[in-house]
PDB file of C-alpha atoms in Angstrom:
ATOM      1  CA  MET K   1      -4.336  26.615  14.256  1.00  0.00           C
ATOM      2  CA  SER K   2      -3.701  24.293  11.050  1.00  0.00           C
ATOM      3  CA  VAL K   3      -4.189  20.868  10.974  1.00  0.00           C
ATOM      4  CA  GLY K   4      -1.020  19.967   9.076  1.00  0.00           C
ATOM      5  CA  PRO K   5      -0.048  20.618   5.365  1.00  0.00           C
ATOM      6  CA  GLY K   6      -2.340  20.740   2.602  1.00  0.00           C
ATOM      7  CA  ILE K   7      -4.948  20.616   4.831  1.00  0.00           C
ATOM      8  CA  ASN K   8      -7.915  23.045   4.016  1.00  0.00           C
ATOM      9  CA  GLU K   9      -7.478  24.944   6.707  1.00  0.00           C
ATOM     10  CA  ASN K  10     -11.421  26.479   6.297  1.00  0.00           C
ATOM     11  CA  LYS K  11     -12.580  22.549   6.906  1.00  0.00           C
ATOM     12  CA  CYS K  12     -10.164  21.825   9.338  1.00  0.00           C
ATOM     13  CA  LYS K  13      -9.090  23.902  12.681  1.00  0.00           C
ATOM     14  CA  MET K  14      -8.048  23.335  15.895  1.00  0.00           C
ATOM     15  CA  ASN K  15      -7.187  25.284  18.801  1.00  0.00           C
ATOM     16  CA  PHE K  16      -3.989  24.144  20.207  1.00  0.00           C
ATOM     17  CA  THR K  17      -6.380  23.033  23.778  1.00  0.00           C
ATOM     18  CA  ASP K  18      -7.335  20.628  21.205  1.00  0.00           C
ATOM     19  CA  TYR K  19      -3.561  19.487  20.074  1.00  0.00           C
ATOM     20  CA  ILE K  20      -2.492  19.272  23.123  1.00  0.00           C
ATOM     21  CA  ALA K  21      -5.551  17.056  24.078  1.00  0.00           C
ATOM     22  CA  ILE K  22      -5.759  14.633  21.683  1.00  0.00           C
ATOM     23  CA  PHE K  23      -1.944  14.272  21.807  1.00  0.00           C
ATOM     24  CA  TRP K  24      -1.809  13.331  25.465  1.00  0.00           C
ATOM     25  CA  ASN K  25      -4.383  10.827  24.366  1.00  0.00           C
ATOM     26  CA  PHE K  26      -2.189   8.993  22.160  1.00  0.00           C
ATOM     27  CA  LEU K  27       0.747   9.202  24.221  1.00  0.00           C
ATOM     28  CA  SER K  28      -1.540   7.757  27.809  1.00  0.00           C
ATOM     29  CA  LEU K  29      -2.626   4.526  26.071  1.00  0.00           C
ATOM     30  CA  ASP K  30      -1.579   1.899  27.145  1.00  0.00           C
ATOM     31  CA  ALA K  31       0.097  -1.078  24.445  1.00  0.00           C
ATOM     32  CA  LEU K  32      -3.271  -3.079  25.460  1.00  0.00           C
ATOM     33  CA  MET K  33      -5.439   0.363  24.206  1.00  0.00           C
ATOM     34  CA  ILE K  34      -3.870   1.624  20.870  1.00  0.00           C
ATOM     35  CA  PRO K  35      -5.568  -1.434  18.980  1.00  0.00           C
ATOM     36  CA  SER K  36      -8.293  -0.382  20.189  1.00  0.00           C
ATOM     37  CA  LEU K  37      -7.744   2.956  18.738  1.00  0.00           C
ATOM     38  CA  VAL K  38      -7.080   1.884  15.497  1.00  0.00           C
ATOM     39  CA  TYR K  39     -10.104  -0.222  15.278  1.00  0.00           C
ATOM     40  CA  PHE K  40     -12.013   3.800  16.260  1.00  0.00           C
ATOM     41  CA  LEU K  41     -10.027   5.429  13.284  1.00  0.00           C
ATOM     42  CA  PHE K  42     -10.773   2.396  10.017  1.00  0.00           C
ATOM     43  CA  ASP K  43     -14.434   1.425  11.335  1.00  0.00           C
ATOM     44  CA  ASP K  44     -15.663   3.813   8.446  1.00  0.00           C
ATOM     45  CA  ASP K  45     -19.174   3.072   9.240  1.00  0.00           C
ATOM     46  CA  LYS K  46     -19.025   3.295  12.434  1.00  0.00           C
ATOM     47  CA  SER K  47     -20.773  -0.474  11.834  1.00  0.00           C
ATOM     48  CA  ASP K  48     -19.428  -1.158  14.677  1.00  0.00           C
ATOM     49  CA  SER K  49     -17.531  -4.043  13.267  1.00  0.00           C
ATOM     50  CA  LEU K  50     -14.461  -3.987  10.311  1.00  0.00           C
ATOM     51  CA  ASP K  51     -15.133  -4.965   6.980  1.00  0.00           C
ATOM     52  CA  PHE K  52     -12.477  -6.544   3.987  1.00  0.00           C
ATOM     53  CA  GLN K  53     -11.859  -3.238   2.520  1.00  0.00           C
ATOM     54  CA  GLU K  54     -11.775  -1.490   6.062  1.00  0.00           C
ATOM     55  CA  VAL K  55      -9.729  -4.661   7.189  1.00  0.00           C
ATOM     56  CA  LYS K  56      -7.512  -4.053   3.831  1.00  0.00           C
ATOM     57  CA  ASN K  57      -6.728  -0.146   4.400  1.00  0.00           C
ATOM     58  CA  LEU K  58      -5.848  -0.664   8.495  1.00  0.00           C
ATOM     59  CA  VAL K  59      -3.145  -2.513   7.596  1.00  0.00           C
ATOM     60  CA  GLU K  60      -1.958  -1.130   4.365  1.00  0.00           C
ATOM     61  CA  THR K  61      -2.556   1.847   6.156  1.00  0.00           C
ATOM     62  CA  ILE K  62      -0.663   1.269   9.177  1.00  0.00           C
ATOM     63  CA  HIS K  63       1.922  -0.216   7.389  1.00  0.00           C
ATOM     64  CA  GLN K  64       2.345   1.376   4.122  1.00  0.00           C
ATOM     65  CA  LYS K  65       2.324  -1.198   1.899  1.00  0.00           C
ATOM     66  CA  SER K  66      -0.148  -2.405  -0.804  1.00  0.00           C
ATOM     67  CA  TYR K  67      -2.155  -5.347  -0.236  1.00  0.00           C
ATOM     68  CA  ASP K  68      -1.257  -6.903  -3.715  1.00  0.00           C
ATOM     69  CA  LEU K  69       1.923  -5.828  -3.580  1.00  0.00           C
ATOM     70  CA  ASN K  70       3.383  -7.080  -0.244  1.00  0.00           C
ATOM     71  CA  SER K  71       2.879 -11.014   0.405  1.00  0.00           C
ATOM     72  CA  SER K  72       2.741 -10.021   4.427  1.00  0.00           C
ATOM     73  CA  ILE K  73       0.322  -7.349   4.543  1.00  0.00           C
ATOM     74  CA  ARG K  74      -1.772 -10.280   1.959  1.00  0.00           C
ATOM     75  CA  GLN K  75      -1.056 -12.314   5.338  1.00  0.00           C
ATOM     76  CA  MET K  76      -1.594 -10.180   8.076  1.00  0.00           C
ATOM     77  CA  VAL K  77      -5.409  -9.404   5.890  1.00  0.00           C
ATOM     78  CA  ASP K  78      -6.609 -13.099   5.307  1.00  0.00           C
ATOM     79  CA  VAL K  79      -5.766 -13.784   8.418  1.00  0.00           C
ATOM     80  CA  MET K  80      -7.491 -11.690   9.915  1.00  0.00           C
ATOM     81  CA  GLN K  81     -10.105 -12.119   7.552  1.00  0.00           C
ATOM     82  CA  TYR K  82      -9.883 -15.999   7.264  1.00  0.00           C
ATOM     83  CA  CYS K  83     -12.624 -16.233  10.768  1.00  0.00           C
ATOM     84  CA  THR K  84     -14.937 -14.452  10.262  1.00  0.00           C
ATOM     85  CA  ALA K  85     -16.164 -11.644   7.591  1.00  0.00           C
ATOM     86  CA  GLN K  86     -16.609  -8.946  10.337  1.00  0.00           C
ATOM     87  CA  ILE K  87     -14.306  -8.473  12.621  1.00  0.00           C
ATOM     88  CA  THR K  88     -15.189  -6.944  16.169  1.00  0.00           C
ATOM     89  CA  ARG K  89     -13.566  -4.698  18.431  1.00  0.00           C
ATOM     90  CA  ALA K  90     -12.596  -7.513  20.590  1.00  0.00           C
ATOM     91  CA  GLN K  91     -12.129  -9.549  18.279  1.00  0.00           C
ATOM     92  CA  PHE K  92      -9.596  -7.101  16.971  1.00  0.00           C
ATOM     93  CA  GLN K  93      -7.681  -7.174  19.430  1.00  0.00           C
ATOM     94  CA  GLN K  94      -7.462 -10.262  20.818  1.00  0.00           C
ATOM     95  CA  PHE K  95      -5.692 -10.624  17.379  1.00  0.00           C
ATOM     96  CA  CYS K  96      -3.556  -8.096  18.229  1.00  0.00           C
ATOM     97  CA  ARG K  97      -2.556  -9.437  21.461  1.00  0.00           C
ATOM     98  CA  LYS K  98      -1.502 -12.037  19.036  1.00  0.00           C
ATOM     99  CA  ASN K  99       0.120 -10.224  16.460  1.00  0.00           C
ATOM    100  CA  HIS K 100       2.402  -7.725  17.493  1.00  0.00           C
ATOM    101  CA  ASN K 101       3.047  -6.814  14.200  1.00  0.00           C
ATOM    102  CA  ILE K 102      -0.449  -4.912  13.243  1.00  0.00           C
ATOM    103  CA  CYS K 103       0.009  -2.726  15.701  1.00  0.00           C
ATOM    104  CA  SER K 104       3.582  -2.060  15.685  1.00  0.00           C
ATOM    105  CA  PRO K 105       4.631   1.166  13.629  1.00  0.00           C
ATOM    106  CA  ILE K 106       1.417   2.577  15.987  1.00  0.00           C
ATOM    107  CA  ILE K 107       3.376   1.771  19.041  1.00  0.00           C
ATOM    108  CA  ASN K 108       6.630   2.342  17.307  1.00  0.00           C
ATOM    109  CA  ILE K 109       6.267   6.290  16.875  1.00  0.00           C
ATOM    110  CA  GLN K 110       4.291   6.578  20.282  1.00  0.00           C
ATOM    111  CA  PHE K 111       7.235   4.845  21.605  1.00  0.00           C
ATOM    112  CA  ASN K 112       9.649   7.155  20.150  1.00  0.00           C
ATOM    113  CA  LEU K 113       7.712  10.406  20.120  1.00  0.00           C
ATOM    114  CA  ARG K 114       7.664   9.224  24.465  1.00  0.00           C
ATOM    115  CA  LYS K 115      11.739   8.458  24.727  1.00  0.00           C
ATOM    116  CA  MET K 116      11.099  12.697  23.251  1.00  0.00           C
ATOM    117  CA  ILE K 117       8.751  14.253  25.333  1.00  0.00           C
ATOM    118  CA  LYS K 118       8.719  14.030  28.927  1.00  0.00           C
ATOM    119  CA  GLY K 119      10.345  10.152  28.863  1.00  0.00           C
ATOM    120  CA  ASP K 120       9.067   6.738  28.929  1.00  0.00           C
ATOM    121  CA  ILE K 121       9.084   5.822  32.197  1.00  0.00           C
ATOM    122  CA  PHE K 122       6.661   8.852  32.892  1.00  0.00           C
ATOM    123  CA  TRP K 123       4.115   8.253  30.201  1.00  0.00           C
ATOM    124  CA  ASP K 124       4.419   5.214  31.586  1.00  0.00           C
ATOM    125  CA  LYS K 125       3.299   6.862  35.328  1.00  0.00           C
ATOM    126  CA  VAL K 126       0.243   8.136  33.103  1.00  0.00           C
ATOM    127  CA  ALA K 127      -0.901   5.398  31.399  1.00  0.00           C
ATOM    128  CA  SER K 128      -1.197   3.257  34.632  1.00  0.00           C
ATOM    129  CA  LYS K 129      -3.152   5.624  36.200  1.00  0.00           C
ATOM    130  CA  ARG K 130      -5.373   5.865  33.306  1.00  0.00           C
ATOM    131  CA  ILE K 131      -5.932   2.257  32.814  1.00  0.00           C
ATOM    132  CA  LYS K 132      -7.274   2.458  37.040  1.00  0.00           C
ATOM    133  CA  ASP K 133     -10.198   4.794  36.591  1.00  0.00           C
ATOM    134  CA  LYS K 134     -11.868   5.671  32.866  1.00  0.00           C
ATOM    135  CA  ALA K 135     -12.324   9.266  34.615  1.00  0.00           C
ATOM    136  CA  LYS K 136      -8.608  10.183  34.590  1.00  0.00           C
ATOM    137  CA  CYS K 137      -9.350  10.424  31.125  1.00  0.00           C
ATOM    138  CA  ALA K 138     -11.035  13.903  31.385  1.00  0.00           C
ATOM    139  CA  PRO K 139      -9.666  16.601  30.715  1.00  0.00           C
ATOM    140  CA  GLU K 140      -8.639  18.088  33.589  1.00  0.00           C
ATOM    141  CA  PHE K 141      -7.143  14.743  34.683  1.00  0.00           C
ATOM    142  CA  VAL K 142      -4.060  16.126  32.667  1.00  0.00           C
ATOM    143  CA  TYR K 143      -3.364  18.763  34.912  1.00  0.00           C
ATOM    144  CA  LYS K 144      -3.230  16.576  37.625  1.00  0.00           C
ATOM    145  CA  CYS K 145      -0.923  13.972  36.225  1.00  0.00           C
ATOM    146  CA  LEU K 146       1.182  16.911  35.014  1.00  0.00           C
ATOM    147  CA  GLN K 147       2.067  17.776  38.526  1.00  0.00           C
ATOM    148  CA  ASP K 148       1.786  13.971  40.315  1.00  0.00           C
ATOM    149  CA  CYS K 149       4.154  12.077  37.191  1.00  0.00           C
ATOM    150  CA  GLU K 150       7.177  14.305  37.822  1.00  0.00           C
TER     151      GLU K 150
END
């Protein structure tokens, strides 16, 4: 299975099981977990901190707007960078709790997908079970949760 149009099939393949596991992972995150996922995706050098360029890339990509051309995007990036040159995961999560607009496009995508696939109530139940036990992030939990939440 190809991941999407324009992606070289020889370089990037995933099987259906992997696709479902990734999709399940995204849909079963709660609103407090999404910033952690976003942070991980944009920490390009895996230094466990985001520098100015990584923060700028994160905000521009999520909001699909340019730092140079959009004052609200520039303000989001500048406010995050004002406190420190390097932002840790904990600082980013705290900032996102206070400034919901940072990850709101991702949360909106998740919400719309949840509505289309089994409904938001189902996914809220899954997310609440997932939060209680880290082992519930394991692939076997997917099958058990499907039975429990229906």
